[in-house]
Short mmCIF file of C-alpha atoms in Angstrom, two decimals:
data_model
loop_
_atom_site.label_atom_id
_atom_site.label_comp_id
_atom_site.label_asym_id
_atom_site.label_seq_id
_atom_site.Cartn_x
_atom_site.Cartn_y
_atom_site.Cartn_z
CA MET A 242 26.15 27.41 23.88
CA LYS A 243 23.47 24.77 24.27
CA VAL A 244 20.07 25.53 22.65
CA ASP A 245 16.97 24.75 24.59
CA LEU A 246 13.89 24.08 22.30
CA GLY A 247 11.65 22.95 25.00
CA GLN A 248 9.31 25.87 24.50
CA THR A 249 9.63 25.66 20.62
CA LEU A 250 7.51 23.80 18.19
CA VAL A 251 9.83 21.82 16.02
CA VAL A 252 8.65 20.62 12.64
CA ALA A 253 10.97 18.43 10.55
CA VAL A 254 10.13 18.22 6.98
CA SER A 255 11.67 16.02 4.19
CA ALA A 256 13.13 17.78 1.21
CA THR A 257 10.58 16.02 -0.91
CA ALA A 258 7.78 17.26 1.16
CA LEU A 259 9.05 20.94 1.04
CA PHE A 260 9.81 20.86 -2.64
CA ASP A 261 8.63 18.97 -5.67
CA MET A 262 11.42 16.54 -6.34
CA CYS A 263 9.38 13.89 -8.20
CA GLU A 264 11.74 14.12 -11.26
CA ALA A 265 14.86 13.55 -9.30
CA ASP A 266 13.28 10.60 -7.55
CA GLU A 267 12.18 9.06 -10.85
CA VAL A 268 15.74 9.41 -12.26
CA PHE A 269 17.23 7.57 -9.27
CA GLN A 270 14.56 4.80 -9.31
CA LYS A 271 15.07 4.17 -12.96
CA ALA A 272 18.89 4.26 -12.64
CA PHE A 273 18.60 1.73 -9.60
CA GLY A 274 16.34 -0.52 -11.56
CA GLU A 275 18.79 -0.69 -14.51
CA ASN A 276 21.90 -1.05 -12.54
CA PRO A 277 22.04 -0.86 -8.68
CA GLU A 278 25.84 -0.66 -8.75
CA THR A 279 25.98 2.62 -10.65
CA ALA A 280 22.74 4.27 -9.61
CA VAL A 281 24.26 6.44 -6.90
CA GLU A 282 26.89 7.71 -9.19
CA ASN A 283 24.40 8.48 -11.97
CA TYR A 284 22.15 10.11 -9.59
CA ARG A 285 24.96 12.28 -8.24
CA ALA A 286 25.98 13.42 -11.68
CA TYR A 287 22.27 14.31 -12.43
CA MET A 288 22.01 16.33 -9.20
CA LEU A 289 25.26 18.21 -9.61
CA LYS A 290 24.15 19.48 -13.05
CA ARG A 291 20.95 20.85 -11.50
CA GLU A 292 22.41 22.62 -8.45
CA GLU A 293 21.13 26.01 -9.56
CA ASP A 294 17.57 24.77 -10.73
CA ASP A 295 14.50 26.38 -9.23
CA LEU A 296 12.37 23.70 -7.51
CA ALA A 297 8.56 23.99 -7.37
CA ASP A 298 6.88 24.18 -4.01
CA GLY A 299 6.06 20.93 -2.37
CA THR A 300 2.83 20.29 -0.31
CA ALA A 301 4.53 21.42 2.96
CA MET A 302 5.75 24.63 1.66
CA PRO A 303 2.67 26.94 2.59
CA LEU A 304 2.62 25.48 6.07
CA VAL A 305 6.41 25.97 6.64
CA ARG A 306 6.13 29.59 5.51
CA ALA A 307 3.03 30.27 7.72
CA LEU A 308 4.81 28.64 10.80
CA LEU A 309 7.97 30.46 10.30
CA GLY A 310 6.10 33.68 10.11
CA LEU A 311 5.02 33.22 13.77
CA ASN A 312 8.60 33.95 14.85
CA GLN A 313 7.94 37.71 14.23
CA TYR A 314 6.21 37.51 17.55
CA GLN A 315 9.21 36.06 19.39
CA LYS A 316 10.36 38.21 22.33
CA ALA A 317 13.96 39.25 22.61
CA GLY A 318 15.99 36.71 24.47
CA ASP A 319 13.33 34.01 24.15
CA PRO A 320 13.75 30.81 22.02
CA PRO A 321 12.14 30.69 18.70
CA ILE A 322 8.39 30.02 18.62
CA VAL A 323 8.80 27.56 15.68
CA GLU A 324 11.82 25.81 14.34
CA VAL A 325 11.90 24.03 11.01
CA VAL A 326 14.45 21.24 10.22
CA VAL A 327 14.86 19.93 6.67
CA MET A 328 15.76 16.25 6.54
CA SER A 329 16.78 14.32 3.44
CA ARG A 330 18.20 11.04 2.30
CA ASN A 331 20.38 12.90 -0.10
CA SER A 332 23.97 13.40 0.66
CA PRO A 333 25.13 16.86 1.54
CA GLU A 334 26.68 17.11 -2.01
CA THR A 335 23.53 16.18 -3.96
CA GLY A 336 21.44 18.25 -1.66
CA VAL A 337 22.95 21.55 -2.69
CA VAL A 338 19.97 22.32 -4.90
CA VAL A 339 17.85 22.10 -1.74
CA PHE A 340 20.12 24.53 0.20
CA ASN A 341 20.14 26.95 -2.82
CA ASN A 342 16.33 26.98 -3.08
CA ILE A 343 15.92 27.54 0.60
CA ARG A 344 18.21 30.52 0.42
CA ARG A 345 16.59 31.93 -2.62
CA ARG A 346 13.15 31.76 -0.86
CA LYS A 347 14.78 33.45 2.22
CA LEU A 348 13.34 30.75 4.46
CA ASN A 349 14.77 31.15 7.97
CA ILE A 350 15.83 27.43 8.19
CA SER A 351 19.29 26.74 9.79
CA ARG A 352 19.07 23.17 10.83
CA HIS A 353 19.33 20.16 8.38
CA ALA A 354 19.98 16.47 8.33
CA PHE A 355 21.27 14.92 5.10
CA THR A 356 21.87 11.19 5.59
CA GLY A 357 23.37 9.94 2.29
CA GLY A 358 20.75 7.26 1.60
CA GLU A 359 20.02 6.17 5.20
CA SER A 360 16.69 6.82 7.01
CA VAL A 361 16.41 10.08 8.77
CA VAL A 362 14.10 8.56 11.50
CA PRO A 363 16.80 7.76 14.03
CA TYR A 364 17.73 11.55 14.15
CA LEU A 365 14.33 13.00 15.03
CA GLU A 366 14.66 12.74 18.76
CA ALA A 367 18.04 14.53 18.50
CA TYR A 368 16.35 17.57 16.83
CA ASP A 369 13.57 17.47 19.41
CA VAL A 370 10.88 17.08 16.72
CA ASP A 371 7.22 17.43 17.34
CA LEU A 372 5.98 16.82 13.83
CA PHE A 373 7.60 14.97 10.94
CA LEU A 374 6.29 15.51 7.36
CA THR A 375 7.54 13.26 4.87
CA THR A 376 6.70 11.50 1.46
CA ASN A 377 8.26 8.24 2.56
CA VAL A 378 5.67 5.83 3.65
CA ARG A 379 8.08 3.54 5.61
CA ASP A 380 9.62 6.42 7.60
CA ALA A 381 6.33 7.68 8.68
CA GLN A 382 5.22 4.25 9.81
CA LYS A 383 8.42 3.88 11.71
CA VAL A 384 7.80 7.16 13.54
CA ILE A 385 4.11 6.20 14.35
CA ASP A 386 5.04 2.69 15.54
CA ALA A 387 7.85 4.12 17.74
CA LYS A 388 5.69 6.97 19.07
CA THR A 389 8.61 9.21 18.41
CA CYS A 390 6.36 12.18 17.47
CA ALA A 391 3.46 12.99 15.22
CA SER A 392 4.07 12.10 11.66
CA ALA A 393 2.12 12.20 8.24
CA ILE A 394 2.74 11.21 4.61
CA VAL A 395 2.03 14.30 2.65
CA GLN A 396 -0.09 13.92 -0.38
CA LYS A 397 0.43 15.62 -3.78
CA PRO A 398 -0.03 19.40 -3.77
CA PRO A 399 -3.60 20.33 -4.18
CA GLN A 400 -5.02 21.12 -7.67
CA GLU A 401 -6.41 24.44 -6.44
CA SER A 402 -5.86 26.24 -3.14
CA ASN A 403 -6.80 29.45 -1.49
CA LEU A 404 -4.99 29.47 1.81
CA GLU A 405 -5.24 32.16 4.58
CA GLU A 406 -2.30 34.39 4.37
CA ASN A 407 -2.41 36.04 7.74
CA GLN A 408 -3.12 33.06 9.97
CA VAL A 409 -1.75 29.50 10.45
CA ARG A 410 -4.70 27.08 10.01
CA LEU A 411 -4.49 23.46 11.04
CA ALA A 412 -7.26 20.82 10.66
CA PHE A 413 -7.26 17.43 12.28
CA ASP A 414 -9.49 14.39 12.12
CA GLY A 415 -10.52 13.02 15.37
CA ASP A 416 -10.38 9.14 15.77
CA ALA A 417 -7.01 7.55 14.98
CA VAL A 418 -5.42 11.05 14.76
CA LEU A 419 -5.92 13.17 17.98
CA PHE A 420 -7.47 10.23 19.68
CA ASP A 421 -6.51 6.52 19.43
CA ASP A 422 -8.25 4.13 17.11
CA SER A 423 -10.27 2.24 19.72
CA SER A 424 -13.55 3.93 18.90
CA GLU A 425 -12.89 3.57 15.18
CA ILE A 426 -12.39 -0.17 15.79
CA VAL A 427 -15.81 -0.35 17.69
CA PHE A 428 -17.46 1.31 14.58
CA LYS A 429 -15.90 -1.09 12.09
CA ALA A 430 -16.72 -4.11 14.31
CA GLU A 431 -20.19 -3.20 15.63
CA GLY A 432 -21.51 -0.61 13.01
CA LEU A 433 -22.89 2.78 13.51
CA GLU A 434 -25.48 1.85 16.09
CA GLY A 435 -22.99 -0.03 18.22
CA PHE A 436 -20.55 2.90 17.88
CA PHE A 437 -23.15 5.52 18.96
CA GLU A 438 -24.16 3.36 22.11
CA HIS A 439 -20.50 2.81 22.96
CA GLU A 440 -19.63 6.57 22.78
CA ASN A 441 -22.68 7.71 24.55
CA GLU A 442 -22.10 5.37 27.41
CA LYS A 443 -18.48 6.50 27.74
CA GLN A 444 -19.06 10.29 27.06
CA ASP A 445 -17.56 11.05 30.52
CA GLU A 446 -14.56 8.85 29.96
CA PRO A 447 -11.76 10.71 28.13
CA MET A 448 -10.59 9.00 25.00
CA PRO A 449 -7.07 7.58 24.88
CA GLU A 450 -4.44 9.75 23.22
CA GLY A 451 -3.74 9.33 19.56
CA PRO A 452 -0.52 9.98 17.57
CA TYR A 453 -1.34 13.73 17.36
CA ALA A 454 -2.41 14.37 21.06
CA GLN A 455 0.92 15.67 22.18
CA LEU A 456 1.28 17.89 19.13
CA LEU A 457 -2.09 19.50 19.85
CA ARG A 458 -0.84 20.18 23.35
CA SER A 459 2.37 21.65 22.00
CA ILE A 460 0.37 24.07 19.70
CA SER A 461 -1.72 25.03 22.60
CA GLN A 462 1.45 25.99 24.54
CA LEU A 463 2.73 27.90 21.43
CA GLN A 464 -0.45 29.89 21.38
CA LYS A 465 0.31 31.06 24.92
CA ARG A 466 3.55 32.62 23.74
CA LEU A 467 1.77 34.77 21.17
CA PRO A 468 0.62 38.26 22.18
CA PHE A 469 -2.92 37.76 21.29
CA ASN A 470 -6.09 36.72 22.85
CA VAL A 471 -7.88 33.49 21.58
CA LYS A 472 -10.25 35.27 19.08
CA SER A 473 -7.41 37.27 17.26
CA SER A 474 -4.77 34.48 17.45
CA PRO A 475 -2.66 33.97 14.31
CA VAL A 476 -3.10 30.24 14.79
CA ARG A 477 -6.58 28.59 14.30
CA ILE A 478 -7.28 24.96 15.01
CA ALA A 479 -10.23 22.84 13.62
CA ILE A 480 -11.43 19.25 14.16
CA VAL A 481 -13.19 17.83 11.10
CA THR A 482 -14.72 14.51 12.02
CA ALA A 483 -17.24 12.10 10.62
CA ARG A 484 -18.70 11.86 14.20
CA SER A 485 -22.24 13.32 14.98
CA ALA A 486 -24.58 13.33 17.85
CA PRO A 487 -24.68 11.36 20.17
CA ALA A 488 -20.95 10.65 19.75
CA GLU A 489 -19.97 14.34 19.94
CA MET A 490 -19.93 14.97 23.69
CA ARG A 491 -17.07 12.54 24.39
CA VAL A 492 -14.91 14.67 21.92
CA ILE A 493 -15.62 17.88 23.66
CA LYS A 494 -15.22 16.45 27.19
CA THR A 495 -11.83 14.81 26.25
CA LEU A 496 -10.39 18.09 24.93
CA ARG A 497 -11.61 19.73 28.13
CA THR A 498 -9.80 17.12 30.19
CA TRP A 499 -6.58 17.65 28.13
CA GLY A 500 -6.83 21.44 28.77
CA VAL A 501 -6.55 22.43 25.17
CA TYR A 502 -8.61 24.94 23.23
CA VAL A 503 -9.85 24.22 19.69
CA ASP A 504 -11.51 27.03 17.69
CA GLU A 505 -13.83 25.03 15.43
CA VAL A 506 -15.18 21.55 15.51
CA PHE A 507 -17.28 20.07 12.63
CA PHE A 508 -19.38 16.99 13.35
CA LEU A 509 -20.30 15.90 9.92
CA GLY A 510 -22.04 12.59 10.31
CA GLY A 511 -20.63 11.20 7.08
CA LEU A 512 -20.86 14.30 4.99
CA ASP A 513 -18.06 15.18 2.54
CA LYS A 514 -15.22 16.65 4.52
CA SER A 515 -13.73 18.40 1.45
CA LYS A 516 -16.46 21.06 1.44
CA ILE A 517 -15.85 22.01 5.03
CA LEU A 518 -12.04 22.03 4.43
CA LYS A 519 -12.37 24.27 1.32
CA ALA A 520 -14.24 26.79 3.44
CA PHE A 521 -11.81 26.59 6.42
CA ARG A 522 -8.71 26.72 4.22
CA PRO A 523 -6.15 24.91 6.37
CA HIS A 524 -2.48 24.85 5.63
CA ILE A 525 -2.58 21.21 6.26
CA PHE A 526 -5.29 18.56 7.12
CA PHE A 527 -4.36 15.44 8.96
CA GLU A 528 -6.53 12.33 8.27
CA ASP A 529 -6.20 8.58 8.62
CA GLN A 530 -8.76 7.33 6.07
CA ASP A 531 -8.09 7.33 2.33
CA LEU A 532 -11.82 7.75 1.63
CA HIS A 533 -11.75 11.30 3.04
CA LEU A 534 -8.05 12.06 2.24
CA GLU A 535 -8.37 11.61 -1.48
CA GLU A 536 -11.09 14.16 -2.00
CA ALA A 537 -9.68 16.71 0.46
CA ALA A 538 -6.18 16.58 -1.06
CA LYS A 539 -7.59 18.08 -4.23
CA TYR A 540 -8.40 21.34 -2.47
CA VAL A 541 -6.04 21.54 0.67
CA PRO A 542 -2.56 20.39 1.58
CA SER A 543 -3.18 17.04 3.29
CA GLY A 544 -1.24 14.34 5.19
CA LYS A 545 -2.09 10.73 5.80
CA VAL A 546 -1.61 9.54 9.39
CA PRO A 547 -0.72 5.82 9.33
CA TYR A 548 -2.23 3.29 11.85
CA LYS A 549 0.12 1.52 14.05
CA SER A 550 1.46 -1.64 12.53
CA GLU A 551 0.13 -3.88 15.38
CA SER A 552 -3.28 -2.17 15.55
CA GLU A 553 -6.38 -4.38 15.52
CA ILE A 554 -7.89 -1.97 12.93
CA HIS A 555 -5.94 -3.65 10.16
CA LYS A 556 -8.36 -6.65 10.37
CA TYR A 557 -11.16 -4.40 9.08
CA LEU A 558 -9.37 -2.70 6.30
CA PRO A 559 -9.78 -3.77 2.69
#
């Protein structure tokens, strides 16, 4: 029977984002550096010996657990509210340790893609993926460039975290994440005064969509499937942006035009985002700028959203 996931939020997560597999990756990289001809076989032998090992949680694990928990509200006969797909460059054989750890944690994940060294990116559309979380920089860049879906490079797990257990919490930066990078380019080219003037003049003109606009819409549709009103919803969304007045109205009016509801918006005007994020406690924070990402990732799970390769913004980056 054909499965229709048109009403389901589909999140694809690499095995290295779901679990801490740094040691295995280091083993492969070292073997490849010493002898590319024997690297795969040596890696295979290493992984086969460790099939029963317990893997530590990766950065994406709290988010995956929280999202899968939403399926408790799935109505009989309806498709899942959330579907998680694990994708890996491991072969099915060397990926047995991943399968074992998924089962031991009793994660309701039934779909996988193990590609034996090849990129997983070509298979995202086949799985109807809305969000792809990975540790592979090149894969994330390919997804953003092709506009396949939202994608982020997950950072290392936070040093400390105190996440909400009874609610899925998602935090997004604005420019170059939910919205495109055109306003950010104005800021870098013309400075703060030019940026404020530009945004104030265009406050009634919706901002162009960024790489996460469609994901925000999908989450909005997901919320409609939950048997809760807005205030008691088990999903809470925040925008944490460096914008401030008079650049705030364009954000609010753009979201209104898109027809999406956001629970909280923080216009920080250059203040440290990490303090707000520590208070909000998101299961993941999506950000494009390393300046904000490095500090935030110490306290909350975080993902870097790459700029498009052809974006003009690269001219202004160090």
